[in-house]
Short mmCIF file of C-alpha atoms in Angstrom, two decimals:
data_model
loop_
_atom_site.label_atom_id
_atom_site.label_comp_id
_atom_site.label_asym_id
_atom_site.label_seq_id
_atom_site.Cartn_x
_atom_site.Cartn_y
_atom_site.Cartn_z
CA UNK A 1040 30.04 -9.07 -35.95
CA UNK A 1041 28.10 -10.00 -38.76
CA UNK A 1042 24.27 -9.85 -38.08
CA UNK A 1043 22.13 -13.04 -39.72
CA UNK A 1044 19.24 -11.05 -40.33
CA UNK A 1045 16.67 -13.17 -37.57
CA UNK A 1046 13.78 -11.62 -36.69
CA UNK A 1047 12.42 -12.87 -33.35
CA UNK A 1048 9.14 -12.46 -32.64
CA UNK A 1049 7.72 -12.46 -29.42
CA UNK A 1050 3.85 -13.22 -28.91
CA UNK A 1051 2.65 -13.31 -25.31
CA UNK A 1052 -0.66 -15.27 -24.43
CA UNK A 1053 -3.37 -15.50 -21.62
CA UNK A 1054 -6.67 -17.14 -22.87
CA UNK A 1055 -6.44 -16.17 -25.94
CA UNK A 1056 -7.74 -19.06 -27.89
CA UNK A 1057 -10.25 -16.85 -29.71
CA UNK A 1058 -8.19 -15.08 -31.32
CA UNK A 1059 -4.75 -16.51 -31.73
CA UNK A 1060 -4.76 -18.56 -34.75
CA UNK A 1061 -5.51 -15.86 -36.72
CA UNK A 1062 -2.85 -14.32 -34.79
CA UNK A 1063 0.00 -17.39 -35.32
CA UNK A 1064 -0.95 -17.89 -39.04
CA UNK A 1065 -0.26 -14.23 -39.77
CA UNK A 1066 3.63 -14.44 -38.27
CA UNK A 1067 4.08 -18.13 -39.93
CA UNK A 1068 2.79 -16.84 -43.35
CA UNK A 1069 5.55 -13.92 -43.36
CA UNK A 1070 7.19 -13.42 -46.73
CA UNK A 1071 10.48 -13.17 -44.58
CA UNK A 1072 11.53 -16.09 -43.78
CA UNK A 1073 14.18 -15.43 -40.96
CA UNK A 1074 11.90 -15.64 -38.02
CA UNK A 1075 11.95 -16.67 -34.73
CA UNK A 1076 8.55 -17.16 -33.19
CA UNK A 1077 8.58 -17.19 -29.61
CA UNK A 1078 5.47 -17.84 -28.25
CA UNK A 1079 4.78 -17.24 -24.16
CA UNK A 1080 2.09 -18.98 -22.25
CA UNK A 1081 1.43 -16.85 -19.43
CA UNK A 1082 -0.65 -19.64 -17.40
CA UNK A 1083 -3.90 -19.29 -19.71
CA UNK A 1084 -6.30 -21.77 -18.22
CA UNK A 1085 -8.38 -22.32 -21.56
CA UNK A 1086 -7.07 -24.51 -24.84
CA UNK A 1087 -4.32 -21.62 -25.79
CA UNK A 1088 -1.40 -23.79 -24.78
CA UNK A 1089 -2.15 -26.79 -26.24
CA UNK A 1090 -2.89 -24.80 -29.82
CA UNK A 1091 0.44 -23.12 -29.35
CA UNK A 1092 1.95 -26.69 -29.04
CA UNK A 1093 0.28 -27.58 -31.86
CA UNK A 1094 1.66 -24.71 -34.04
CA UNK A 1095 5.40 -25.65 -33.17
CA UNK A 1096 4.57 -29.69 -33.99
CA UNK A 1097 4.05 -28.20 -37.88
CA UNK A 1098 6.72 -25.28 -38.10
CA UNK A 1099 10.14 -25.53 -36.38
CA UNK A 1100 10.24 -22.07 -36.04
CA UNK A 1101 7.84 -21.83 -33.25
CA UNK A 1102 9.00 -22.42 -29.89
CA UNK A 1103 6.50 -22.70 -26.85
CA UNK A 1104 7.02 -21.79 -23.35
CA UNK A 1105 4.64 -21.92 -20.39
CA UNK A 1106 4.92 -19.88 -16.85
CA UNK A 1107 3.23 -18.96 -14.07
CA UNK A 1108 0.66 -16.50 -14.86
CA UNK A 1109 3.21 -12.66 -13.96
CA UNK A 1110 1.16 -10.84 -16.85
CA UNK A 1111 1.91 -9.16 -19.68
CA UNK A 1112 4.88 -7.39 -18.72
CA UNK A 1113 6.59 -10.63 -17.05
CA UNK A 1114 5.76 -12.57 -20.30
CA UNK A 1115 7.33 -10.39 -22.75
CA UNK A 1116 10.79 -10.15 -20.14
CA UNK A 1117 10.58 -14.05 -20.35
CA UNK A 1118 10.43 -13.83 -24.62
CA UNK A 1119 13.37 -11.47 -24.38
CA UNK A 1120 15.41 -13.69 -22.35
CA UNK A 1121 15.10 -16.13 -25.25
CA UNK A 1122 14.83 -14.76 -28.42
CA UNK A 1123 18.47 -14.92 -30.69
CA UNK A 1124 17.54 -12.68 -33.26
CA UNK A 1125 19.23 -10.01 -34.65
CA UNK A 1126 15.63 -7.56 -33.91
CA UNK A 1127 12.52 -8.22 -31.94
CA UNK A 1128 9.06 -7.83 -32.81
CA UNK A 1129 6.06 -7.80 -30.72
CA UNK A 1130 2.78 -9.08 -31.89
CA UNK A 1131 -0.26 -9.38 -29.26
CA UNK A 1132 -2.29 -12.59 -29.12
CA UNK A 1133 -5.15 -10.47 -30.39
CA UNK A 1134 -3.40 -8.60 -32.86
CA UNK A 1135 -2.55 -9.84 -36.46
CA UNK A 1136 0.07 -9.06 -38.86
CA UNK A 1137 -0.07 -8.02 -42.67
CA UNK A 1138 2.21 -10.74 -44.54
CA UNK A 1139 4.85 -8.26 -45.68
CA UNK A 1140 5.13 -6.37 -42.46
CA UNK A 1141 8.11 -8.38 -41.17
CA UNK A 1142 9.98 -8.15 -44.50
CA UNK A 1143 9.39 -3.89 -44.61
CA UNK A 1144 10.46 -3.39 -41.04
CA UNK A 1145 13.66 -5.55 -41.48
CA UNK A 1146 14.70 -3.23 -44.50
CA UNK A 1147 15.07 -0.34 -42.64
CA UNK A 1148 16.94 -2.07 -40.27
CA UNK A 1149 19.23 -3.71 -42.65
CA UNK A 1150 19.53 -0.14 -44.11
CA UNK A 1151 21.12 1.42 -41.19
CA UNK A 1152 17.53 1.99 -39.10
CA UNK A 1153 17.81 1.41 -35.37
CA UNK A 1154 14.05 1.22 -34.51
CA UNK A 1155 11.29 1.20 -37.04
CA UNK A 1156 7.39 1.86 -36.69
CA UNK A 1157 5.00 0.16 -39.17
CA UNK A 1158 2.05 2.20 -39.58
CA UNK A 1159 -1.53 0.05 -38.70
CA UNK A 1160 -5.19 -0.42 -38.95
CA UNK A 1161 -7.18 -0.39 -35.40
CA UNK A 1162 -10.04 -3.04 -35.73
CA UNK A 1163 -12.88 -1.88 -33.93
CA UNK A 1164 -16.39 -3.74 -33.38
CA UNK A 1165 -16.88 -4.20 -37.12
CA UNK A 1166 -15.02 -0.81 -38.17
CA UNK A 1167 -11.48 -0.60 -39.85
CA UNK A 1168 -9.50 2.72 -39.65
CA UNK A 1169 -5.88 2.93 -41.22
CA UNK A 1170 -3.57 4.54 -38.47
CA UNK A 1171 -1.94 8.27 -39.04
CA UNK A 1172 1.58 8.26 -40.68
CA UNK A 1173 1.34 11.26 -42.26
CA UNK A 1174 1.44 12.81 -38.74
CA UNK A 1175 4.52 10.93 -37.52
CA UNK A 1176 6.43 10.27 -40.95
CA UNK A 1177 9.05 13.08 -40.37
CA UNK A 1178 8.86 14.34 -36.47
CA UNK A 1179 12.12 14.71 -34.62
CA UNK A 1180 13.32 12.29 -32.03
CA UNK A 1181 11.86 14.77 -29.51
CA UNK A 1182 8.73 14.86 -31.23
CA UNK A 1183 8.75 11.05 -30.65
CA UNK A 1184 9.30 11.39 -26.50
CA UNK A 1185 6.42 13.91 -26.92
CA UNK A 1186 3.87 11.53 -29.22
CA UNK A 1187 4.89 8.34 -27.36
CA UNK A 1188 4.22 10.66 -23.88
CA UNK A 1189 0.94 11.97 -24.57
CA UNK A 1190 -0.80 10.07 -27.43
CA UNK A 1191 -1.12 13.16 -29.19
CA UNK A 1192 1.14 15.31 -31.57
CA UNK A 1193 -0.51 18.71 -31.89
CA UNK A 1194 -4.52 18.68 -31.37
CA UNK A 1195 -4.57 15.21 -33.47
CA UNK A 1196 -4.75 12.48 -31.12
CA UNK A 1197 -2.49 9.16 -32.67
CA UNK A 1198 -4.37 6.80 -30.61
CA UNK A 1199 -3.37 4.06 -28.04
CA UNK A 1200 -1.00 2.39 -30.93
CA UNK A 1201 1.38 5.00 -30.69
CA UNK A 1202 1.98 4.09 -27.25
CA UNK A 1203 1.66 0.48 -27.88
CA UNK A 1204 4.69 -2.18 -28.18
CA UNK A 1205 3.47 -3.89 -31.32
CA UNK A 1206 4.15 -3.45 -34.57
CA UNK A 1207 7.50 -1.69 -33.84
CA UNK A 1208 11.07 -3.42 -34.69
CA UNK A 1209 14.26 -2.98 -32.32
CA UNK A 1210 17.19 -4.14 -31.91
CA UNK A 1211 17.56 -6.69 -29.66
CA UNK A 1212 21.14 -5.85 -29.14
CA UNK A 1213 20.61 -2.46 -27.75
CA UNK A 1214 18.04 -3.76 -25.31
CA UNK A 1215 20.37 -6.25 -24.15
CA UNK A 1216 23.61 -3.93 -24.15
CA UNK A 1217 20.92 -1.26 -21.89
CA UNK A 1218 19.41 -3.83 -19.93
CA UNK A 1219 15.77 -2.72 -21.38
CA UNK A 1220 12.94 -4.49 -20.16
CA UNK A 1221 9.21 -3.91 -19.02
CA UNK A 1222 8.34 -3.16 -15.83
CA UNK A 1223 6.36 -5.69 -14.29
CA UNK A 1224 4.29 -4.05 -11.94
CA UNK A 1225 2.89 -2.06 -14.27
CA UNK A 1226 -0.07 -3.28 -17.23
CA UNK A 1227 -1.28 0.06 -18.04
CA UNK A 1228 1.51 1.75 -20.05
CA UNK A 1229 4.13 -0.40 -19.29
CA UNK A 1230 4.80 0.01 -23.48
CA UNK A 1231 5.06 3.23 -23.16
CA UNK A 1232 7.39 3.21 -20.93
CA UNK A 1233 9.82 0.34 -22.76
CA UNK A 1234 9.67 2.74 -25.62
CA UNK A 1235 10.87 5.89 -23.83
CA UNK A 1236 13.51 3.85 -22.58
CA UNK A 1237 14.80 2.46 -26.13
CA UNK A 1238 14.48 5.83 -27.66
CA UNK A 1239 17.43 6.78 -25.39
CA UNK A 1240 19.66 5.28 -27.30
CA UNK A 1241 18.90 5.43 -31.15
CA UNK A 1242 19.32 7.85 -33.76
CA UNK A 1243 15.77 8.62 -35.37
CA UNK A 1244 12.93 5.97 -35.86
CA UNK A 1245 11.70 5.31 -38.96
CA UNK A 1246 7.97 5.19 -40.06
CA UNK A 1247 6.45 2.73 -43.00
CA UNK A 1248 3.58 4.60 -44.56
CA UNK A 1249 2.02 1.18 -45.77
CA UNK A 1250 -0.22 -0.25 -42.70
CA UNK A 1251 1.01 -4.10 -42.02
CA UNK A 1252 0.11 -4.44 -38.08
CA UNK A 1253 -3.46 -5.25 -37.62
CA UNK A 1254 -4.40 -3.51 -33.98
CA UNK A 1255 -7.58 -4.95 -32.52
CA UNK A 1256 -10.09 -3.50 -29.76
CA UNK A 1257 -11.45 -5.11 -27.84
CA UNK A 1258 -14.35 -4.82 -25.44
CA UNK A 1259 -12.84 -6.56 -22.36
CA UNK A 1260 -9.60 -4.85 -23.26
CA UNK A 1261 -7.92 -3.20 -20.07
CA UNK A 1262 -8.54 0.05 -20.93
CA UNK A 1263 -12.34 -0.47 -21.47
CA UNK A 1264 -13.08 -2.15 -17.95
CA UNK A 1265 -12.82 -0.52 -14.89
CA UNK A 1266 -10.10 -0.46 -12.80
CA UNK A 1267 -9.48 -0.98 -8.66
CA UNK A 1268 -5.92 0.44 -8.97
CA UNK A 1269 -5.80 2.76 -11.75
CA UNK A 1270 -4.67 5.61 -9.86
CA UNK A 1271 -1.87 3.74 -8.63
CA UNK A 1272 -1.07 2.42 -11.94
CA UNK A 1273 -1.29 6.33 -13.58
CA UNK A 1274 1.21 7.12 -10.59
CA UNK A 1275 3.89 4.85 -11.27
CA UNK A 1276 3.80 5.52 -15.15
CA UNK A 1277 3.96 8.78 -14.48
CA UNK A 1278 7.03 8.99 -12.29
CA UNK A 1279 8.44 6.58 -14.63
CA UNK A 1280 8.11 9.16 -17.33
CA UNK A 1281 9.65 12.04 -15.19
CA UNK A 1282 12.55 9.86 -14.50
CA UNK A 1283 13.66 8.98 -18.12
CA UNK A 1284 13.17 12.36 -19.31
CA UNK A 1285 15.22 13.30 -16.31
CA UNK A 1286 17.92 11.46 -17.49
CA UNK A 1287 17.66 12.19 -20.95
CA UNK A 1288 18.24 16.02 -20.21
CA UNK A 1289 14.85 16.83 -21.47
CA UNK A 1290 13.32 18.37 -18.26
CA UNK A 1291 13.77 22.20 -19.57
CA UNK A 1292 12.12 21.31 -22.80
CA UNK A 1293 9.02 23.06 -23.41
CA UNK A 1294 7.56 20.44 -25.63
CA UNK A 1295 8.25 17.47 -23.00
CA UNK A 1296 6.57 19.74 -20.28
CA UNK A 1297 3.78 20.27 -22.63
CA UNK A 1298 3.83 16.13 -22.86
CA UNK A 1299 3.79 15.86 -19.51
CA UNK A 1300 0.77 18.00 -19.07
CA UNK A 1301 -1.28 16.55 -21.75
CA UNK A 1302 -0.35 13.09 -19.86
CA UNK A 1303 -1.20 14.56 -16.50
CA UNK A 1304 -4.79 16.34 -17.97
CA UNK A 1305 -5.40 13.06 -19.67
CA UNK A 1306 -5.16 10.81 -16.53
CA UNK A 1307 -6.89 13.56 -14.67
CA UNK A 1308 -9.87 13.11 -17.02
CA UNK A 1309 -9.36 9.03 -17.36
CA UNK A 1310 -9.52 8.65 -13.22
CA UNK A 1311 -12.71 10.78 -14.01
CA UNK A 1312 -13.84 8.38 -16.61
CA UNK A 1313 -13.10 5.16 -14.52
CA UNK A 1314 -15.04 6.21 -11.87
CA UNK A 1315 -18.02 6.35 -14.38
CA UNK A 1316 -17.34 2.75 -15.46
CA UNK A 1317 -17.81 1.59 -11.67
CA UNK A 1318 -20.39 -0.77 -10.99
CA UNK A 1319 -23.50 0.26 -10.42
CA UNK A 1320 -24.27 -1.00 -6.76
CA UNK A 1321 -21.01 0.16 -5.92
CA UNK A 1322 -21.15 4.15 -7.51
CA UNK A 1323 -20.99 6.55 -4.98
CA UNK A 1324 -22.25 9.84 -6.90
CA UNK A 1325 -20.21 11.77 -3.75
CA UNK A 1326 -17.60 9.68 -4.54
CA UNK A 1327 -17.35 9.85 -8.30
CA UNK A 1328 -14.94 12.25 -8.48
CA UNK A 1329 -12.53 11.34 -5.40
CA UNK A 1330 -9.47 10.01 -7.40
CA UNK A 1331 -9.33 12.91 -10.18
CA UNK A 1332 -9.26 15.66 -7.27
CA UNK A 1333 -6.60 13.80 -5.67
CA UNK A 1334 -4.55 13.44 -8.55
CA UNK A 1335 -5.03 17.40 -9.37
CA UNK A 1336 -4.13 18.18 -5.78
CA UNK A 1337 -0.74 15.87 -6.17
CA UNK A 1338 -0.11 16.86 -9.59
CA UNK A 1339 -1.22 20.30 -10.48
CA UNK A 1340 1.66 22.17 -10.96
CA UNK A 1341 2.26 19.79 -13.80
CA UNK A 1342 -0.70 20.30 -15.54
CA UNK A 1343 0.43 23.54 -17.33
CA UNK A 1344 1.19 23.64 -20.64
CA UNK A 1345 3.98 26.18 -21.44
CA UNK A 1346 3.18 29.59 -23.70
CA UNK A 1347 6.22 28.37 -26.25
CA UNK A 1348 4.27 25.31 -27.26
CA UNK A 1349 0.66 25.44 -26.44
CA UNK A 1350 -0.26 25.47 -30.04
CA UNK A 1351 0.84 21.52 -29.44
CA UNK A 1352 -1.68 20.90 -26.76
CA UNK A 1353 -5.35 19.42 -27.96
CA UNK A 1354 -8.26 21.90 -27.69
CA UNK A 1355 -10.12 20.36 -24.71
CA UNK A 1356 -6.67 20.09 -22.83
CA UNK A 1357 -6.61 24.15 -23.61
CA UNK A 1358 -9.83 24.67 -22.30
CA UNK A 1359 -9.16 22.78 -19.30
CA UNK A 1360 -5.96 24.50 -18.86
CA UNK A 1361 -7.62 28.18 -19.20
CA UNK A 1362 -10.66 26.85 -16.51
CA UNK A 1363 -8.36 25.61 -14.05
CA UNK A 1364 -7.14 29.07 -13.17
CA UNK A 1365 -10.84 29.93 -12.43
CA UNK A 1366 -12.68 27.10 -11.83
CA UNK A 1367 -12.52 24.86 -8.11
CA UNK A 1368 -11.67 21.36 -8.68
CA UNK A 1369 -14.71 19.85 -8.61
CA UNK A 1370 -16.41 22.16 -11.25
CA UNK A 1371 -13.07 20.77 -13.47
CA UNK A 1372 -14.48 17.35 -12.57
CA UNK A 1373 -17.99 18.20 -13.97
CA UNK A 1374 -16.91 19.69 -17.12
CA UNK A 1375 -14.77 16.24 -17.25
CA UNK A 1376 -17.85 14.07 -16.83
CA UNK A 1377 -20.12 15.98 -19.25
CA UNK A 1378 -16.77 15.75 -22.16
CA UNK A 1379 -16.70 11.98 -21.07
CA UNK A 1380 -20.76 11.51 -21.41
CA UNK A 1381 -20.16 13.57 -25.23
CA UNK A 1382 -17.65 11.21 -26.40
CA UNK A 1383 -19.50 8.09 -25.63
CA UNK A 1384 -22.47 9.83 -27.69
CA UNK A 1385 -20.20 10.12 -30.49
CA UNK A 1386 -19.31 6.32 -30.33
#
């Protein structure tokens, strides 16, 4: 059948009326024209809806839906169900697009690409840092599982984006045809996880070297605050991994089990890290620690990076993996703490 070239973009939104018309203008002032902006109210409680309304009074293109606040996850899932497109594009409420970026991505797909990745600039405080497509322009497909995994190919970390659903173009058809969606009872790494699963069934994604996604962080943003149910959260993403790579075929690989270790050391160290970010009258120094040594007890054996590809593992997950054969858990922990306290000096 032939394809009409629509993109659809999806934008979800929760209170986001600080930041979304710089946000809608950016998709509305595409050079590519084709577009179909969905935009998701996800129960926001300040003026985002009616600005969203607003938006589709003065361009056709937009089309407004309100639900019951389900989070991120549920509002994206309620896009999909919508969007007609020929390819999808996600674009946070926060985030912000270059004007070409629709028009690049759409190329490769109208070339013959299956999934393409637009390279990006993370926005941070009043810093501007164009994202690393040197490192990802020409990996393999399992290179990908392993970048989109960890967050790190080799001992250069690629950053949250990586990870991250926007700025990427799919094909809606083989998310339909696979019955692809996010899991909703996950908001940390729930992208992730829609990723792995796409990646299942395409040939090799494709990166733009010019930046056209504008990534933003964010104070307040999820991974900055601290968090009651992280370790659940860092559970279920976790077995999610396992379980796609599992039916991928990739368990023997040594460069997913070197993933999976990196992923396991670096929730080891982030449980460590939201334990610091506790409130003060309710920091428990004893206690500090609790969550990290129970996720080393539960997932130890996993956090051992494989001779045949160690040389992709970061240095600090190296020096953790050397200590851990010496070292009692809770000396782990305070080498964890005093690598956390050094990278918020470097900040």
């Amino acid at each position: 059948m032939e394809r009409s070239g629509r993109v659809s973009v999806i934008v979800p939104v929760y209170n986001s009326g600080q930041w979304l018309e710089q946000c809608l203008n950016s998709i509305i002032g595409q050079t590519y024209q084709k577009l179909e902006i969905i935009v998701v109210d996800d129960g926001s409680t300040d003026h985002s809806f009616n600005l969203c309304r607003r938006y589709a009074e003065r361009d056709r293109r937009v089309q407004v839906y309100r639900k019951a606040n389900g989070g991120v996850s549920s509002a994206r899932n309620y896009g999909l169900r919508h969007a007609t497109g020929d390819w999808v594009m996600f674009v946070d409420a926060d985030d912000w697009l270059e004007c070409e970026a629709v028009e690049a991505a759409a190329a490769e797909m109208v070339s013959g690409g299956d999934f393409c990745f637009c390279n990006h600039y993370l926005h941070y405080k009043e810093t501007k840092k164009e994202g690393p497509w040197l490192y990802i322009s020409t990996i393999t497909k399992e290179e990908w599982y392993c970048a989109v995994i960890s967050g790190w190919k080799g001992d250069f970390c690629l950053g949250n984006y990586i990870r991250a659903i926007g700025g990427k173009l799919f094909d809606l058809r083989i998310i339909r045809e696979n019955e692809i969606q996010f899991r909703e009872d996950l908001y940390i790494g729930e992208d992730a996880l829609f990723i792995l699963q796409y990646l299942r069934f395409v040939k090799a994604p494709r990166a733009l070297a010019r930046a056209s996604y504008n990534y933003r962080i964010t104070e307040d943003s999820a991974v900055r605050r601290y968090k009651t149910d992280l370790r659940e959260q860092l559970v279920l993403q976790f077995e999610g991994i396992r379980e796609l790579i599992g039916k991928e075929g990739l368990g023997d690989s040594s460069y997913l089990q070197t993933a999976l270790a990196i992923f396991a050391w670096g929730s080891f160290n982030l449980l460590i890290h939201n334990g610091r970010l506790m409130p003060k009258g309710q920091r428990d120094k004893a206690e500090l620690c609790r969550e990290a040594v129970w996720w080393k007890d539960r997932y130890g054996r996993y956090m051992k990076c494989p001779a045949a590809a160690r040389k992709q593992t970061p240095r600090f997950i190296r020096l953790e993996c050397a200590l851990a054969g010496w070292l009692p858990v809770s000396a782990l922990c305070c080498v964890g703490i005093a690598h956390d306290r050094w990278k918020e000096g470097r900040k």
